[in-house]
mmCIF file of C-alpha atoms in Angstrom:
data_model
loop_
_atom_site.group_PDB
_atom_site.id
_atom_site.type_symbol
_atom_site.label_atom_id
_atom_site.label_comp_id
_atom_site.label_asym_id
_atom_site.label_seq_id
_atom_site.Cartn_x
_atom_site.Cartn_y
_atom_site.Cartn_z
ATOM 1 C CA MET T 1 194.834 114.539 -142.874
ATOM 2 C CA ASP T 2 194.836 114.271 -146.681
ATOM 3 C CA LYS T 3 193.354 111.453 -148.680
ATOM 4 C CA ASN T 4 196.703 109.875 -149.482
ATOM 5 C CA ALA T 5 197.601 109.701 -145.782
ATOM 6 C CA LEU T 6 194.193 108.199 -144.940
ATOM 7 C CA SER T 7 194.607 105.596 -147.647
ATOM 8 C CA ASP T 8 198.091 104.754 -146.454
ATOM 9 C CA ASP T 9 196.841 104.360 -142.871
ATOM 10 C CA ARG T 10 194.048 102.062 -144.071
ATOM 11 C CA LEU T 11 196.562 99.842 -145.805
ATOM 12 C CA LEU T 12 198.770 99.745 -142.686
ATOM 13 C CA LEU T 13 195.802 98.954 -140.488
ATOM 14 C CA GLN T 14 194.778 96.091 -142.726
ATOM 15 C CA GLN T 15 198.303 94.686 -142.652
ATOM 16 C CA ILE T 16 198.455 95.014 -138.912
ATOM 17 C CA ALA T 17 195.129 93.304 -138.486
ATOM 18 C CA GLU T 18 196.673 90.410 -140.407
ATOM 19 C CA GLY T 19 199.547 90.287 -137.935
ATOM 20 C CA HIS T 20 202.250 92.061 -139.937
ATOM 21 C CA GLU T 21 204.735 93.319 -137.291
ATOM 22 C CA LYS T 22 206.676 95.488 -139.755
ATOM 23 C CA ALA T 23 203.499 97.387 -140.626
ATOM 24 C CA PHE T 24 202.896 97.925 -136.926
ATOM 25 C CA ALA T 25 206.458 99.280 -136.496
ATOM 26 C CA VAL T 26 205.760 101.778 -139.325
ATOM 27 C CA LEU T 27 202.557 102.910 -137.584
ATOM 28 C CA VAL T 28 204.357 103.329 -134.242
ATOM 29 C CA SER T 29 207.094 105.377 -135.933
ATOM 30 C CA ARG T 30 204.506 107.528 -137.650
ATOM 31 C CA TYR T 31 202.432 108.438 -134.562
ATOM 32 C CA TRP T 32 204.809 108.068 -131.616
ATOM 33 C CA ASN T 33 205.731 111.757 -131.418
ATOM 34 C CA ASN T 34 202.084 112.897 -131.661
ATOM 35 C CA ILE T 35 201.001 110.745 -128.721
ATOM 36 C CA TYR T 36 204.148 111.575 -126.713
ATOM 37 C CA GLY T 37 203.647 115.332 -127.194
ATOM 38 C CA GLN T 38 199.984 115.041 -126.240
ATOM 39 C CA ALA T 39 200.790 113.090 -123.076
ATOM 40 C CA LEU T 40 203.698 115.345 -122.113
ATOM 41 C CA THR T 41 201.554 118.431 -122.352
ATOM 42 C CA TYR T 42 199.186 117.171 -119.663
ATOM 43 C CA LEU T 43 201.401 114.942 -117.477
ATOM 44 C CA LYS T 44 204.526 117.143 -117.430
ATOM 45 C CA SER T 45 206.672 113.992 -117.140
ATOM 46 C CA SER T 46 208.764 112.453 -119.887
ATOM 47 C CA HIS T 47 208.771 109.068 -118.199
ATOM 48 C CA GLN T 48 204.988 109.024 -117.726
ATOM 49 C CA ALA T 49 204.421 110.291 -121.292
ATOM 50 C CA GLN T 50 206.542 107.434 -122.643
ATOM 51 C CA ASP T 51 204.547 104.980 -120.603
ATOM 52 C CA ILE T 52 201.305 106.310 -122.056
ATOM 53 C CA VAL T 53 202.629 105.891 -125.615
ATOM 54 C CA GLN T 54 203.651 102.298 -124.903
ATOM 55 C CA GLU T 55 200.247 101.510 -123.285
ATOM 56 C CA VAL T 56 198.396 103.009 -126.219
ATOM 57 C CA PHE T 57 200.285 100.986 -128.819
ATOM 58 C CA ILE T 58 200.088 97.779 -126.741
ATOM 59 C CA LYS T 59 196.289 98.213 -126.683
ATOM 60 C CA ILE T 60 196.225 98.839 -130.444
ATOM 61 C CA TRP T 61 198.238 95.645 -131.096
ATOM 62 C CA GLU T 62 195.988 93.652 -128.787
ATOM 63 C CA LYS T 63 192.869 94.935 -130.649
ATOM 64 C CA ARG T 64 194.474 94.743 -134.078
ATOM 65 C CA GLU T 65 191.718 92.628 -135.614
ATOM 66 C CA THR T 66 189.335 95.551 -135.270
ATOM 67 C CA LEU T 67 191.575 98.171 -136.840
ATOM 68 C CA PRO T 68 190.212 97.975 -140.414
ATOM 69 C CA GLN T 69 186.823 99.118 -139.113
ATOM 70 C CA ILE T 70 188.213 102.436 -137.993
ATOM 71 C CA GLU T 71 187.389 105.373 -140.379
ATOM 72 C CA ARG T 72 189.744 107.996 -138.975
ATOM 73 C CA PHE T 73 192.687 106.449 -137.228
ATOM 74 C CA ASP T 74 194.229 109.743 -136.234
ATOM 75 C CA SER T 75 191.032 110.672 -134.344
ATOM 76 C CA PHE T 76 190.752 107.176 -132.811
ATOM 77 C CA LEU T 77 194.356 107.430 -131.628
ATOM 78 C CA PHE T 78 193.823 110.894 -130.125
ATOM 79 C CA ILE T 79 190.797 109.641 -128.148
ATOM 80 C CA THR T 80 192.583 106.483 -127.034
ATOM 81 C CA ALA T 81 195.600 108.469 -125.820
ATOM 82 C CA ARG T 82 193.315 111.005 -124.081
ATOM 83 C CA ASN T 83 191.562 108.232 -122.175
ATOM 84 C CA HIS T 84 194.901 106.872 -120.985
ATOM 85 C CA ILE T 85 196.005 110.356 -119.910
ATOM 86 C CA ILE T 86 192.810 110.922 -118.007
ATOM 87 C CA SER T 87 193.353 107.586 -116.228
ATOM 88 C CA GLU T 88 196.874 108.607 -115.228
ATOM 89 C CA LEU T 89 195.737 112.004 -114.018
ATOM 90 C CA ARG T 90 193.056 110.323 -111.848
ATOM 91 C CA LYS T 91 195.771 108.168 -110.327
ATOM 92 C CA LYS T 92 197.599 111.325 -109.375
ATOM 93 C CA LEU T 93 194.548 112.655 -107.583
ATOM 94 C CA ALA T 94 194.227 109.389 -105.679
ATOM 95 C CA ASN T 95 197.819 109.623 -104.465
ATOM 96 C CA PRO T 96 198.155 112.374 -101.778
ATOM 97 C CA LEU T 97 201.939 112.184 -101.965
ATOM 98 C CA ASP T 98 202.048 113.108 -105.623
ATOM 99 C CA PRO T 99 203.768 116.577 -105.912
ATOM 100 C CA ASP T 100 201.210 117.754 -108.481
ATOM 101 C CA VAL T 101 198.314 117.389 -106.049
ATOM 102 C CA VAL T 102 199.849 117.644 -102.588
ATOM 103 C CA ASP T 103 198.791 121.351 -102.468
ATOM 104 C CA VAL T 104 195.177 120.225 -102.380
ATOM 105 C CA TYR T 105 195.698 118.642 -99.023
ATOM 106 C CA LYS T 106 197.379 121.713 -97.656
ATOM 107 C CA GLU T 107 194.409 123.898 -98.406
ATOM 108 C CA GLU T 108 191.503 124.434 -96.093
ATOM 109 C CA ARG T 109 188.819 121.836 -96.800
ATOM 110 C CA VAL T 110 185.640 123.080 -98.457
ATOM 111 C CA VAL T 111 182.291 121.810 -97.287
ATOM 112 C CA PRO T 112 180.329 119.903 -99.979
ATOM 113 C CA ASP T 113 177.738 122.612 -100.712
ATOM 114 C CA GLN T 114 180.607 125.083 -101.460
ATOM 115 C CA GLN T 115 182.273 122.821 -103.998
ATOM 116 C CA LEU T 116 181.750 123.416 -107.667
ATOM 117 C CA SER T 117 180.123 120.626 -109.591
ATOM 118 C CA PHE T 118 181.968 119.165 -112.562
ATOM 119 C CA LYS T 119 179.385 120.729 -114.873
ATOM 120 C CA GLN T 120 180.111 124.163 -113.305
ATOM 121 C CA LEU T 121 183.808 123.646 -113.689
ATOM 122 C CA GLN T 122 183.274 122.846 -117.336
ATOM 123 C CA GLN T 123 181.208 126.046 -117.736
ATOM 124 C CA HIS T 124 184.114 128.056 -116.222
ATOM 125 C CA LEU T 125 186.432 126.450 -118.749
ATOM 126 C CA LYS T 126 184.063 127.264 -121.604
ATOM 127 C CA THR T 127 183.893 130.866 -120.473
ATOM 128 C CA ALA T 128 187.712 131.020 -120.309
ATOM 129 C CA VAL T 129 188.064 129.611 -123.802
ATOM 130 C CA GLU T 130 185.714 132.285 -125.167
ATOM 131 C CA LEU T 131 188.064 134.923 -123.677
ATOM 132 C CA LEU T 132 191.000 133.694 -125.659
ATOM 133 C CA PRO T 133 192.234 135.789 -128.631
ATOM 134 C CA GLN T 134 190.689 134.328 -131.800
ATOM 135 C CA GLN T 135 193.785 132.624 -133.191
ATOM 136 C CA GLN T 136 194.719 131.097 -129.814
ATOM 137 C CA LYS T 137 191.133 129.882 -129.413
ATOM 138 C CA THR T 138 191.039 128.351 -132.891
ATOM 139 C CA ALA T 139 194.343 126.602 -132.494
ATOM 140 C CA PHE T 140 193.432 125.292 -129.032
ATOM 141 C CA LEU T 141 190.096 123.912 -130.165
ATOM 142 C CA LEU T 142 191.530 122.241 -133.289
ATOM 143 C CA SER T 143 194.132 120.575 -131.037
ATOM 144 C CA ARG T 144 191.809 119.565 -128.168
ATOM 145 C CA ASP T 145 188.541 118.751 -129.961
ATOM 146 C CA GLU T 146 189.872 117.338 -133.259
ATOM 147 C CA GLY T 147 193.214 115.989 -132.122
ATOM 148 C CA LEU T 148 195.088 117.722 -134.942
ATOM 149 C CA SER T 149 198.885 117.907 -134.864
ATOM 150 C CA TYR T 150 200.679 121.259 -134.854
ATOM 151 C CA GLU T 151 201.580 120.609 -138.500
ATOM 152 C CA ALA T 152 197.881 120.032 -139.434
ATOM 153 C CA ILE T 153 196.707 123.066 -137.479
ATOM 154 C CA ALA T 154 199.421 125.171 -139.102
ATOM 155 C CA ALA T 155 198.278 124.122 -142.548
ATOM 156 C CA GLN T 156 194.632 124.776 -141.772
ATOM 157 C CA MET T 157 195.305 128.202 -140.238
ATOM 158 C CA ASN T 158 198.037 129.170 -142.750
ATOM 159 C CA LEU T 159 200.588 129.658 -139.928
ATOM 160 C CA SER T 160 203.989 128.248 -139.069
ATOM 161 C CA ARG T 161 204.234 125.232 -136.767
ATOM 162 C CA GLU T 162 206.099 127.371 -134.160
ATOM 163 C CA THR T 163 203.334 129.994 -134.210
ATOM 164 C CA VAL T 164 200.722 127.289 -133.577
ATOM 165 C CA LYS T 165 202.822 125.862 -130.755
ATOM 166 C CA LYS T 166 203.033 129.329 -129.160
ATOM 167 C CA HIS T 167 199.291 129.904 -129.554
ATOM 168 C CA ILE T 168 198.435 126.668 -127.821
ATOM 169 C CA GLY T 169 201.004 127.173 -125.141
ATOM 170 C CA ARG T 170 199.718 130.591 -124.307
ATOM 171 C CA SER T 171 196.083 129.424 -124.338
ATOM 172 C CA LEU T 172 196.920 126.675 -121.860
ATOM 173 C CA ASN T 173 198.727 129.143 -119.596
ATOM 174 C CA PHE T 174 195.761 131.539 -119.686
ATOM 175 C CA LEU T 175 193.232 128.761 -119.014
ATOM 176 C CA ARG T 176 195.212 127.382 -116.080
ATOM 177 C CA THR T 177 195.492 130.840 -114.548
ATOM 178 C CA TYR T 178 191.772 131.527 -115.121
ATOM 179 C CA MET T 179 190.653 128.233 -113.603
ATOM 180 C CA ARG T 180 192.920 128.655 -110.543
ATOM 181 C CA THR T 181 191.554 132.214 -110.040
ATOM 182 C CA HIS T 182 187.865 131.624 -110.735
ATOM 183 C CA ALA T 183 187.360 127.960 -109.782
ATOM 184 C CA GLU T 184 190.253 127.378 -107.440
ATOM 185 C CA VAL T 185 191.311 124.136 -109.065
ATOM 186 C CA ASN T 186 194.819 122.671 -108.964
ATOM 187 C CA LEU T 187 196.814 121.666 -112.048
ATOM 188 C CA THR T 188 195.773 117.991 -112.142
ATOM 189 C CA ILE T 189 192.098 118.726 -111.709
ATOM 190 C CA PHE T 190 192.335 121.349 -114.417
ATOM 191 C CA PHE T 191 193.739 118.867 -116.945
ATOM 192 C CA ILE T 192 191.041 116.298 -116.120
ATOM 193 C CA ILE T 193 188.349 118.927 -116.736
ATOM 194 C CA LEU T 194 190.075 120.001 -119.908
ATOM 195 C CA LEU T 195 190.343 116.505 -121.294
ATOM 196 C CA ASN T 196 186.779 115.521 -120.277
ATOM 197 C CA SER T 197 185.092 118.689 -121.497
ATOM 198 C CA VAL T 198 182.531 118.365 -124.215
ATOM 199 C CA LYS T 199 183.254 120.055 -127.515
ATOM 200 C CA PHE T 200 182.272 123.740 -127.476
#
């Protein structure tokens, strides 16, 4: 994000902290699509993604007095949305009737000492990321670790937005396949690991 955008965000955040609803509406309009796209990528449900966006902005409004203290609002927003997405994915795991996780209950149960620890699963993911072609890897990490939009990644990598979108889509497909093959995790568990993973 350039300096002008950062300055503009800071002004909006100050106005929102003072209770200006119009400034809040501008902020929502500016970042709605970014959060929605992030949520849709992991939840695969337009309805749930919209719910996440609403929850995120409700939380921001409720905590508006603290907004001027935030240095990088785009990063703060990415982390806030990520936490809400993780919470939603965990709800899916807790619901055995959810179609995304019902396959787990159809599989033969694994005894505790055969199960991979969360740290081991993260290591599998790290290994998989290292196997990605360089541009896919770079685009994926800029999106996941820094919360950059497709447009920001495209500018940084000197690529088109569509090329970045393809790189990230292909990287996610590869990582899902790798984790299913090498760690035997289902889709929902994969996304929780992906979102919780430390930066490489």
